[in-house]
XYZ file of C-alpha atoms in Angstrom:
741
model
C -19.423 12.231 8.676
C -23.004 13.370 8.787
C -25.298 10.790 10.297
C -28.508 12.753 9.868
C -28.223 13.013 6.080
C -28.651 9.502 4.874
C -32.196 9.952 3.613
C -33.533 9.215 7.067
C -36.076 10.797 9.375
C -35.984 9.335 12.855
C -39.410 9.666 14.454
C -42.526 8.092 15.905
C -46.761 5.560 16.451
C -50.233 5.456 17.726
C -52.134 5.308 20.999
C -55.575 5.931 22.438
C -57.192 9.357 22.368
C -58.419 11.070 25.509
C -61.537 13.166 25.117
C -60.491 16.704 24.186
C -62.149 19.760 25.650
C -63.556 20.415 22.181
C -63.231 19.010 18.721
C -60.757 20.614 16.309
C -62.262 22.686 13.521
C -63.176 20.461 10.577
C -61.300 20.876 7.351
C -63.416 21.817 4.333
C -64.370 18.860 2.192
C -62.783 18.714 -1.228
C -62.298 15.986 -3.786
C -58.894 14.420 -3.271
C -56.842 12.843 -5.985
C -55.974 9.220 -5.392
C -52.243 9.141 -4.579
C -49.851 6.988 -6.556
C -46.192 6.054 -6.276
C -44.723 8.967 -8.200
C -41.816 11.282 -7.492
C -44.172 14.260 -7.291
C -46.316 12.561 -4.659
C -43.569 11.169 -2.414
C -41.820 14.562 -2.294
C -45.043 16.553 -2.024
C -46.881 18.012 0.942
C -49.131 15.028 1.613
C -46.282 12.541 1.791
C -44.164 14.925 3.877
C -46.973 15.159 6.414
C -47.080 11.372 6.751
C -43.645 11.291 8.332
C -44.015 14.395 10.491
C -45.158 14.969 14.047
C -45.683 18.458 15.458
C -42.989 20.234 17.471
C -43.811 20.361 21.169
C -42.517 21.544 24.533
C -43.235 20.777 28.167
C -44.148 23.643 30.468
C -43.084 23.925 34.071
C -46.752 23.651 35.051
C -47.119 20.176 33.563
C -48.778 21.010 30.256
C -47.637 20.137 26.743
C -47.649 22.850 24.096
C -47.578 21.720 20.475
C -48.212 23.088 17.020
C -51.753 22.022 16.141
C -51.932 21.903 12.362
C -55.327 20.192 12.536
C -56.808 23.531 13.565
C -57.846 26.168 11.045
C -55.826 28.278 11.248
C -52.934 26.299 12.722
C -52.281 27.305 16.302
C -50.368 26.367 19.432
C -52.451 23.966 21.487
C -52.160 23.069 25.156
C -52.816 19.641 26.656
C -52.979 19.086 30.401
C -50.887 16.070 31.359
C -53.043 15.526 34.430
C -56.384 15.377 32.584
C -55.558 15.006 28.903
C -57.807 17.951 28.101
C -56.884 20.055 25.107
C -57.374 23.760 24.535
C -55.825 26.437 22.408
C -52.960 28.270 24.071
C -53.340 31.192 21.698
C -55.905 32.643 19.305
C -53.804 32.318 16.161
C -55.954 34.565 13.977
C -55.913 37.362 16.549
C -52.188 36.991 17.137
C -51.381 37.131 13.424
C -53.532 40.237 13.072
C -51.407 42.021 15.682
C -48.270 40.848 13.883
C -49.433 42.187 10.526
C -50.220 45.507 12.173
C -46.547 45.744 13.142
C -45.670 45.473 9.454
C -42.652 43.158 9.435
C -41.301 41.957 6.113
C -41.685 38.243 5.664
C -44.459 37.804 8.230
C -45.798 34.234 8.129
C -49.283 33.523 6.809
C -49.914 30.912 9.497
C -48.614 30.725 13.027
C -45.376 28.723 13.088
C -43.602 27.090 16.000
C -41.476 29.684 17.835
C -37.706 29.890 18.104
C -37.948 29.925 21.900
C -40.459 29.453 24.722
C -40.137 30.305 28.380
C -40.492 27.308 30.759
C -43.878 28.518 31.964
C -45.227 28.564 28.417
C -46.358 32.178 28.569
C -44.035 33.872 26.059
C -42.839 32.758 22.630
C -40.022 34.384 20.667
C -39.946 34.553 16.874
C -37.303 35.742 14.424
C -39.050 37.541 11.555
C -37.121 39.508 8.971
C -33.977 39.237 11.141
C -35.692 40.961 14.083
C -37.124 39.542 17.297
C -40.821 39.453 18.152
C -42.458 38.258 21.356
C -45.854 36.591 21.440
C -47.868 36.793 24.647
C -49.790 33.540 24.313
C -52.574 34.354 26.758
C -53.188 37.785 25.225
C -52.675 36.498 21.635
C -50.592 39.602 20.958
C -47.256 40.109 19.198
C -44.778 42.765 20.235
C -41.695 43.864 18.330
C -38.505 43.605 20.392
C -35.761 44.752 18.010
C -35.625 46.992 14.956
C -32.053 47.093 13.703
C -30.215 46.710 10.423
C -28.287 43.825 11.967
C -29.524 40.264 12.152
C -30.713 38.991 15.522
C -30.585 35.220 15.931
C -30.614 32.318 18.392
C -33.009 33.811 20.987
C -33.384 31.938 24.274
C -35.645 33.027 27.119
C -34.352 32.988 30.669
C -35.806 30.308 32.963
C -37.872 32.922 34.796
C -39.140 34.314 31.469
C -38.117 37.891 32.217
C -35.330 38.271 29.656
C -34.344 36.992 26.250
C -30.750 36.438 25.198
C -29.746 36.524 21.539
C -26.770 36.885 19.218
C -26.215 39.987 17.084
C -23.170 40.251 14.811
C -21.488 37.456 16.766
C -21.921 39.160 20.138
C -24.180 38.025 22.950
C -26.959 40.361 24.098
C -29.794 40.281 26.635
C -33.073 42.188 26.452
C -35.222 42.846 29.521
C -38.788 42.204 28.347
C -40.435 44.497 30.907
C -38.016 47.416 30.713
C -37.332 46.968 26.953
C -33.665 47.501 27.765
C -30.856 45.841 25.820
C -27.595 44.864 27.481
C -24.537 43.934 25.445
C -22.678 41.119 27.170
C -19.713 40.751 24.777
C -18.081 43.286 22.472
C -15.408 41.568 20.395
C -17.632 39.709 17.914
C -16.341 39.650 14.345
C -16.417 37.360 11.294
C -13.926 35.113 13.107
C -14.721 35.783 16.800
C -18.015 34.103 17.694
C -19.730 34.636 21.051
C -22.669 32.378 21.826
C -22.852 30.998 18.288
C -20.869 28.101 16.882
C -18.266 27.559 14.218
C -19.182 25.041 11.518
C -17.354 22.054 12.992
C -18.942 22.566 16.428
C -22.387 23.029 14.873
C -22.079 19.892 12.750
C -20.007 17.485 14.809
C -20.226 18.505 18.491
C -23.690 19.974 19.090
C -25.583 17.939 16.457
C -26.642 20.928 14.349
C -27.856 22.903 17.317
C -26.347 26.347 16.849
C -26.755 27.809 20.320
C -23.429 28.145 22.098
C -24.740 29.625 25.361
C -26.677 28.406 28.399
C -28.788 30.269 30.960
C -28.171 29.436 34.613
C -31.221 27.936 36.377
C -31.602 31.099 38.494
C -31.601 33.328 35.353
C -28.754 35.447 36.708
C -25.847 34.261 34.531
C -25.054 32.910 31.099
C -22.292 30.446 30.249
C -21.121 30.811 26.661
C -18.503 29.675 24.192
C -16.150 32.189 22.620
C -14.748 30.772 19.397
C -11.788 32.088 17.425
C -12.171 30.775 13.878
C -9.133 32.717 12.694
C -6.712 29.750 12.629
C -9.085 27.668 10.489
C -8.494 27.277 6.746
C -10.824 29.150 4.408
C -12.871 27.291 1.823
C -14.871 29.001 -0.911
C -17.921 28.138 -2.996
C -18.683 29.925 -6.247
C -22.294 30.690 -7.108
C -23.572 30.891 -10.686
C -25.232 34.217 -9.893
C -24.962 37.174 -10.473
C -23.005 37.962 -13.653
C -19.886 38.315 -11.528
C -20.586 35.313 -9.288
C -20.623 35.742 -5.529
C -18.033 33.906 -3.477
C -19.178 32.177 -0.278
C -16.512 31.744 2.379
C -16.478 28.977 4.983
C -14.021 28.210 7.791
C -13.587 24.440 7.521
C -10.904 22.521 9.490
C -9.694 19.440 7.616
C -7.987 16.495 9.278
C -4.534 17.435 10.485
C -5.185 21.160 10.062
C -5.850 23.859 12.715
C -9.116 23.813 14.656
C -10.994 26.833 16.005
C -9.924 27.737 19.521
C -12.768 27.744 22.017
C -13.043 29.148 25.549
C -15.835 28.975 28.118
C -16.919 32.170 29.823
C -19.619 33.035 32.346
C -21.117 36.520 32.296
C -23.787 38.167 34.499
C -27.054 38.554 32.620
C -27.202 42.129 33.930
C -23.874 42.901 32.267
C -20.294 43.027 33.425
C -17.016 41.266 32.855
C -16.947 37.602 31.910
C -15.078 35.073 34.029
C -13.098 32.604 31.930
C -12.209 28.997 32.429
C -8.420 29.047 32.086
C -7.288 26.759 29.231
C -3.741 26.807 30.595
C -4.813 24.868 33.682
C -7.433 22.826 31.805
C -5.763 21.453 28.674
C -8.148 20.493 25.881
C -8.766 20.685 22.141
C -12.576 20.461 22.210
C -15.258 21.585 24.645
C -18.020 19.067 23.961
C -20.514 19.572 26.789
C -21.667 22.400 29.072
C -24.281 22.055 31.825
C -25.153 24.221 34.820
C -25.463 22.487 38.155
C -28.901 22.897 39.766
C -27.671 25.475 42.311
C -26.450 27.832 39.521
C -23.110 28.185 41.302
C -20.952 26.134 38.934
C -20.838 24.628 35.454
C -19.923 21.082 34.448
C -17.712 21.163 31.356
C -16.672 18.208 29.204
C -13.266 18.729 27.594
C -11.516 16.417 25.133
C -8.024 16.134 23.691
C -7.358 16.272 19.949
C -6.931 12.500 19.399
C -10.268 12.140 21.220
C -8.860 9.438 23.471
C -9.267 11.358 26.748
C -12.295 13.184 28.127
C -12.322 15.148 31.384
C -15.365 16.478 33.206
C -14.508 19.667 35.082
C -16.516 21.771 37.525
C -15.988 25.473 36.898
C -16.924 27.963 39.634
C -17.264 31.456 38.126
C -17.270 33.133 41.543
C -13.664 32.031 42.097
C -12.600 31.120 38.536
C -11.523 27.780 40.026
C -11.728 24.622 37.916
C -11.832 21.193 39.580
C -11.430 17.852 37.833
C -14.361 15.568 38.722
C -14.224 12.659 36.250
C -11.923 11.395 33.553
C -12.240 8.728 30.860
C -9.554 7.408 28.539
C -9.628 4.911 25.698
C -6.862 4.027 23.210
C -9.421 4.038 20.368
C -11.687 7.012 21.186
C -13.961 8.259 23.953
C -17.555 9.388 23.648
C -19.157 12.448 25.147
C -20.969 11.727 28.395
C -24.627 11.731 29.201
C -24.572 13.795 32.406
C -27.634 14.145 34.649
C -27.742 15.635 38.140
C -29.715 14.237 41.074
C -30.150 15.278 44.707
C -29.623 18.944 43.832
C -26.276 18.164 42.217
C -24.892 15.917 44.966
C -25.224 12.916 42.660
C -24.062 12.739 39.052
C -25.367 10.084 36.652
C -22.831 9.538 33.876
C -22.575 7.268 30.829
C -19.475 5.131 30.233
C -18.509 2.295 27.885
C -16.523 0.325 30.446
C -17.442 -3.088 28.964
C -17.884 -1.864 25.400
C -21.590 -1.171 25.868
C -22.933 2.219 26.932
C -24.288 2.148 30.488
C -25.173 4.554 33.293
C -23.194 4.887 36.510
C -23.802 6.832 39.711
C -21.092 9.158 41.033
C -20.804 11.639 43.843
C -20.141 15.287 43.084
C -16.573 14.618 44.200
C -16.083 12.121 41.385
C -16.264 9.024 43.595
C -18.055 6.155 41.908
C -20.968 4.766 43.915
C -22.510 2.052 41.779
C -23.498 0.759 38.367
C -27.069 1.655 37.418
C -27.514 -0.293 34.172
C -25.644 -3.326 32.882
C -25.980 -6.093 30.329
C -25.097 -7.007 26.702
C -26.962 -3.982 25.347
C -26.531 -0.206 25.315
C -28.267 2.867 26.636
C -29.102 5.016 23.631
C -30.391 8.574 23.357
C -31.428 10.905 20.587
C -28.199 10.783 18.588
C -27.468 8.185 15.976
C -24.011 7.179 17.145
C -21.595 7.483 20.023
C -22.786 9.402 23.044
C -26.087 8.461 24.670
C -27.185 12.092 24.906
C -30.789 12.740 25.891
C -31.127 9.231 27.282
C -31.650 9.678 31.049
C -33.899 11.526 33.514
C -34.029 11.447 37.311
C -37.066 11.734 39.558
C -35.710 12.545 43.006
C -39.204 12.447 44.512
C -39.770 8.791 43.676
C -36.141 7.707 43.597
C -36.336 6.611 39.971
C -33.981 6.836 37.020
C -35.640 6.733 33.595
C -33.620 5.919 30.494
C -33.931 4.807 26.873
C -32.075 1.781 25.553
C -31.918 -0.973 22.947
C -32.223 -3.738 25.570
C -35.340 -5.336 24.045
C -34.005 -5.283 20.502
C -31.076 -3.542 18.797
C -33.568 -2.472 16.115
C -35.800 -0.636 18.598
C -35.660 1.997 21.330
C -37.680 1.788 24.555
C -38.173 3.653 27.818
C -37.145 1.945 31.072
C -37.067 2.734 34.764
C -34.609 1.590 37.406
C -33.705 2.485 40.980
C -30.530 4.516 41.474
C -28.838 1.455 43.011
C -29.443 -0.495 39.790
C -32.281 -2.696 41.034
C -35.864 -2.998 39.830
C -35.276 -2.338 36.148
C -38.468 -2.525 34.062
C -39.503 -1.615 30.541
C -42.296 0.978 30.314
C -43.035 1.202 26.582
C -44.568 -1.984 25.229
C -45.277 -1.610 21.508
C -42.639 -3.083 19.211
C -40.866 -0.238 17.445
C -38.938 2.923 18.197
C -39.962 5.226 21.055
C -38.382 8.683 21.273
C -39.500 10.041 24.618
C -39.305 13.337 26.478
C -40.173 13.376 30.177
C -42.015 16.199 31.896
C -40.094 18.464 34.290
C -41.638 16.665 37.281
C -40.975 13.232 35.669
C -44.607 12.171 36.138
C -45.404 12.076 32.417
C -43.759 11.685 29.055
C -44.410 12.424 25.410
C -43.693 9.527 23.062
C -42.796 9.884 19.394
C -43.372 6.338 18.180
C -43.115 4.564 14.842
C -42.236 1.287 13.191
C -40.703 0.548 9.816
C -44.216 0.044 8.439
C -46.177 2.523 10.582
C -45.808 6.308 10.234
C -45.145 8.265 13.418
C -47.556 9.446 16.062
C -47.158 11.660 19.118
C -48.787 10.576 22.369
C -48.901 11.638 26.012
C -48.474 9.080 28.816
C -48.083 8.933 32.557
C -44.871 7.494 33.986
C -46.347 3.992 34.121
C -46.935 4.029 30.367
C -50.700 4.618 30.459
C -51.908 6.667 27.502
C -53.473 10.001 28.427
C -53.923 11.717 25.057
C -52.934 11.564 21.424
C -51.367 14.786 20.215
C -50.894 13.642 16.635
C -52.244 10.436 15.163
C -50.287 8.208 12.816
C -51.121 9.017 9.216
C -51.115 5.391 8.156
C -54.525 5.867 6.514
C -52.965 8.224 3.961
C -50.788 5.353 2.753
C -53.545 2.760 2.573
C -54.787 3.664 -0.949
C -51.295 2.935 -2.298
C -51.167 -0.586 -0.791
C -47.528 -0.239 0.317
C -45.302 -3.274 0.505
C -44.308 -4.420 3.956
C -40.667 -4.115 5.012
C -39.448 -7.391 6.489
C -36.411 -7.904 8.691
C -33.828 -10.667 8.482
C -30.428 -11.577 9.873
C -27.453 -12.609 7.758
C -24.974 -15.068 9.328
C -21.274 -14.269 9.001
C -18.333 -16.688 9.140
C -17.482 -15.670 12.724
C -21.077 -15.997 13.935
C -22.124 -12.324 14.009
C -25.649 -11.776 12.662
C -25.844 -8.792 10.322
C -29.218 -6.992 10.462
C -30.984 -6.693 7.111
C -34.314 -5.660 5.640
C -36.122 -6.457 2.406
C -38.932 -4.638 0.589
C -40.557 -6.629 -2.211
C -42.624 -5.355 -5.157
C -46.375 -5.263 -4.427
C -47.071 -7.944 -7.061
C -44.148 -10.095 -5.929
C -43.971 -13.486 -7.635
C -41.642 -15.927 -5.823
C -41.060 -17.749 -9.097
C -39.561 -14.664 -10.756
C -36.049 -13.207 -10.586
C -35.883 -9.517 -9.615
C -33.246 -6.814 -9.872
C -32.062 -5.892 -6.370
C -31.118 -2.417 -5.118
C -28.991 -2.436 -1.964
C -29.412 0.819 -0.002
C -26.509 1.362 2.425
C -24.974 3.824 4.872
C -22.249 1.982 6.764
C -20.826 4.757 8.962
C -19.766 3.682 12.473
C -22.646 3.393 14.932
C -25.185 4.635 12.377
C -27.687 1.870 11.591
C -30.277 2.136 8.842
C -31.850 -1.265 9.517
C -34.171 -0.139 12.289
C -37.786 -0.714 13.238
C -38.729 2.945 12.842
C -40.277 5.117 10.178
C -37.894 6.443 7.567
C -39.179 9.070 5.163
C -37.023 7.604 2.407
C -39.031 4.416 2.763
C -41.464 6.160 0.416
C -38.792 6.300 -2.268
C -38.076 2.636 -1.546
C -41.783 1.956 -2.090
C -41.596 3.747 -5.429
C -38.648 1.560 -6.426
C -40.536 -1.555 -5.334
C -43.547 -0.454 -7.375
C -41.215 -0.204 -10.383
C -40.262 -3.858 -9.954
C -37.138 -3.764 -7.786
C -36.473 -5.583 -4.540
C -34.998 -2.993 -2.147
C -32.608 -4.464 0.415
C -30.534 -2.924 3.192
C -28.043 -4.163 5.749
C -25.648 -2.729 8.312
C -22.036 -3.802 8.642
C -21.378 -4.696 12.271
C -19.525 -1.441 12.976
C -22.631 0.482 11.892
C -25.182 -1.390 14.005
C -24.875 0.943 17.017
C -24.938 -2.011 19.394
C -21.648 -1.484 21.194
C -18.530 0.625 21.159
C -16.490 -2.557 20.782
C -17.886 -3.063 17.287
C -17.202 0.563 16.396
C -13.652 0.524 17.766
C -12.768 -2.128 15.183
C -12.797 0.464 12.374
C -10.768 3.152 14.171
C -7.812 4.024 11.965
C -9.260 2.208 8.941
C -12.828 3.412 8.507
C -14.531 2.393 5.250
C -12.110 -0.373 4.351
C -11.539 -4.043 5.127
C -13.978 -4.606 8.017
C -16.956 -2.999 6.288
C -15.931 -4.726 3.035
C -15.939 -8.194 4.601
C -19.474 -7.722 5.925
C -20.603 -6.323 2.575
C -19.318 -9.398 0.744
C -21.174 -11.645 3.190
C -24.413 -9.691 2.915
C -24.382 -9.518 -0.874
C -23.661 -13.248 -1.155
C -26.687 -13.901 1.064
C -28.926 -11.606 -0.976
C -27.766 -13.188 -4.243
C -28.529 -16.655 -2.880
C -32.197 -15.800 -2.376
C -34.496 -17.458 -4.931
C -36.054 -14.133 -5.965
C -32.741 -12.367 -6.682
C -31.218 -11.983 -10.140
C -27.471 -12.076 -9.347
C -26.646 -10.326 -12.613
C -28.788 -7.284 -11.773
C -27.598 -5.885 -8.445
C -27.304 -2.174 -7.777
C -26.036 -0.303 -4.716
C -26.552 3.254 -3.568
C -26.210 5.569 -0.598
C -25.689 9.178 0.448
C -22.824 10.680 2.464
C -21.383 7.696 4.361
C -23.533 5.552 2.092
C -21.910 7.203 -0.903
C -18.491 6.287 0.456
C -19.661 2.727 1.135
C -20.968 2.511 -2.439
C -17.530 3.438 -3.780
C -15.917 0.838 -1.520
C -18.296 -1.790 -2.892
C -17.761 -0.856 -6.528
C -13.976 -0.542 -6.427
C -13.160 -3.491 -4.162
C -15.723 -6.030 -5.461
C -17.276 -6.988 -8.798
C -20.714 -7.713 -7.310
C -22.647 -4.759 -8.708
C -23.792 -3.941 -12.208
C -24.452 -0.316 -11.267
C -24.312 2.080 -8.340
C -25.162 5.622 -7.285
C -22.774 7.374 -4.912
C -24.204 10.543 -3.391
C -21.933 13.119 -1.721
C -19.213 10.630 -0.748
C -16.042 11.303 1.200
C -13.396 9.930 -1.157
C -10.313 10.634 0.976
C -10.217 11.424 4.704
C -7.702 14.222 4.055
C -10.710 16.142 2.730
C -12.984 15.754 5.763
C -13.313 17.660 9.041
C -11.165 17.278 12.134
C -13.719 16.341 14.761
C -15.301 13.386 12.933
C -12.408 12.438 10.672
C -9.800 12.357 13.442
C -12.093 10.569 15.895
C -12.055 7.543 13.597
C -8.899 8.032 11.498
C -6.697 10.166 13.795
C -4.457 12.653 11.966
C -2.804 12.016 8.603
C 0.569 12.462 10.282
C -0.095 9.814 12.921
C -1.856 7.340 10.609
C -0.511 7.661 7.052
C -1.040 3.966 6.323
C -4.697 4.175 7.369
C -5.344 7.193 5.157
C -3.729 5.417 2.205
C -5.709 2.224 2.842
C -9.080 3.970 3.007
C -8.694 6.445 0.137
C -11.136 5.651 -2.654
C -8.919 7.600 -5.042
C -6.305 4.854 -5.158
C -8.950 2.293 -6.121
C -10.774 4.322 -8.790
C -8.905 2.364 -11.466
C -10.621 -0.802 -10.202
C -14.177 0.477 -10.626
C -16.549 -2.336 -11.596
C -20.005 -1.553 -12.945
C -21.590 1.696 -14.037
C -21.303 4.510 -11.504
C -23.193 7.774 -11.136
C -21.672 10.409 -8.845
C -24.161 12.917 -7.412
C -23.461 16.027 -5.341
C -24.287 19.688 -4.755
C -21.792 22.429 -5.549
C -22.430 24.159 -2.193
C -21.914 21.065 -0.013
C -20.203 22.631 2.992
C -20.099 19.263 4.792
C -18.609 16.823 2.283
C -16.881 19.373 0.082
C -17.130 18.974 -3.720
C -13.377 18.396 -3.914
C -14.200 14.825 -2.862
C -16.209 14.169 -6.010
C -13.941 16.204 -8.286
C -10.924 14.237 -7.075
C -12.638 10.889 -7.617
C -13.980 11.932 -11.017
C -10.488 12.954 -12.027
C -9.079 9.614 -10.867
C -11.697 7.799 -12.965
C -10.794 9.912 -15.982
C -7.102 9.195 -15.479
C -7.923 5.484 -15.368
C -10.102 5.657 -18.484
C -13.217 4.571 -16.592
C -16.609 5.714 -17.941
C -19.056 7.105 -15.396
C -22.021 9.441 -15.043
C -21.945 12.720 -13.143
C -24.968 14.630 -11.807
C -24.146 18.028 -10.323
C -26.749 20.199 -8.572
C -25.820 23.908 -8.520
C -25.730 25.523 -5.064
C -27.271 22.572 -3.227
C -25.756 21.625 0.118
C -25.261 18.189 1.643
C -28.963 17.925 2.309
C -30.786 19.297 -0.722
C -33.378 21.964 0.083
C -34.650 22.816 -3.400
C -37.819 20.842 -4.116
C -36.990 20.963 -7.818
C -33.519 19.531 -7.162
C -34.891 16.786 -4.900
C -37.429 15.748 -7.517
C -34.883 15.963 -10.315
C -32.426 13.798 -8.391
C -35.084 11.146 -7.781
C -36.117 11.068 -11.441
C -32.472 10.837 -12.485
C -31.935 7.899 -10.147
C -34.969 6.094 -11.569
C -33.709 6.696 -15.089
C -30.248 5.414 -14.154
C -31.568 2.198 -12.607
C -33.837 1.563 -15.587
C -30.938 2.066 -17.996
C -28.354 -0.084 -16.237
C -30.390 -2.736 -14.389
């Protein structure tokens, strides 16, 4: 189930500013309207900017490039990590003039962040009108690279910056930038054979919505890539309302128990030639979930998993011999997580994440798979950039200083911080100090890091630090001042005791004119999916909608059932085979009883709502309890038969192996027990949680004679993109709460 779509934006806070080389160009003064808590404002440009930090990238020379929107026109700026001095990496106006002279359709009015950058930060690649364009940053000059009727996509520059790889009509190509010569690396691409690009289930559930299915070798001589055969996968269709004879959109979507795409790993010379394939006959697997070149460019580490997702093997594949060697293996009767895998000592040492005690920790192994020592340990978990499961993007190694850097929830399960430790596990220390969530990216030489920092009450900032934590420069300040005129309520955290002693994390947002002597309607905002907490000390863009609700007189409360807290795999394992049923229900009953016992709560006016997993949790609450007067369920999975293999089978296994679990967790069987007024909301082009989920539940309600409301948004996907639809949905929710609470 999608973790990213739960009305959340995970980012960022503030730090000191180093003196820039020059001041950014001032914006022209203009009278500004005083903002107010309205739907138009919270989903407008000003509010969107509050929760956004600029995209950025480290260069091999130790500079940070980022999109400087405080310049007029917006440009790509460069900050030296050593000095903190800022300069423009490109003359945006001059560059855009050269682009317009090339005459592409759909040329941007302002300089956007590129699709790809070379490590040195000299060349940027853009996709404009389905063709590729290169920007020479120093010369501020665009150059057209392709001019075909086909669509070029997913460009990635080689580490040495001399070539760009891309995908055209599901084949992998390379273009030599100096010689302007294209080389076709694969030739069997088709609507069902995908080379270097991903099928839907790999895009969504394996590579976290990162579409690139190929990887340059460090020496720029080879490319490892995935070849996917989507042919065995069932076809789903979506019907548009346009044109007069509506178009049909086809998607290959593998549901639980049904065939998956077949995937192979190949390595091909960047100069062209035959690919060498990792033999699936000698390496049995259902999923390939991780690919990483070793530093010497001679072999590739490949993470392969079985279909029940209870066994993960890490193989080393040598394309010069086509030999595959098993290095590490992990098994778990519940499920295994993908490994964080970082190389040290030129590949002689492998740092790998495991959940040996239920918590995610780092361990040191030799390249032969022999375990050397534990690096981190304790009643807490290493956590990376993903919202559940694997700790990907959580560790970095500095061979020069003999230091391992990592991010974890050691200080607080509601926060994320950067730590350092010696490879032998001694000398662990926390680097980031401010309470809140730090999303960090270390420089290639590990001497510096960029920190995206925020708290639940402080919008994000982007800052540059040295490895000790000292602030060098602020790349983007927190936009807290933009919120000040609205006098936002402060989100407060609490813990809710459970009968067995576990403390459920919770948060409360009160109306700005809160009167402790009054009784308020309470809206409980939930998600509830395993390892996917929403009670976190970090900025959440949907907190602005919560503020709007508070301004309308509601108390907005949230909590996480224990399986959703992300604190340990042990807690998540408890829902394997029965996700969204008894365990989550027991914690919900406890949390709601606690909320209703508060002196400010009106027990007769409780509402609940959520999107995706939160939509499913809302249905669980409203069909298995009588606690809620009303609820809004957005894009819920209503039966795990309808969801995809990779996520659905990780937690529920297959319908054939777990029929009792599928029956227990199906919301369809409990539709007859609906209590309170329900509004179902979804988009007709939701290619993640397919509309059959809502149609099936609506039909079950009709069969049971249960009244309900239905709000359908034509051709919107799981995450709405139409501004009109987003605003309309928000207004409809406000109207619903006013009517029923």
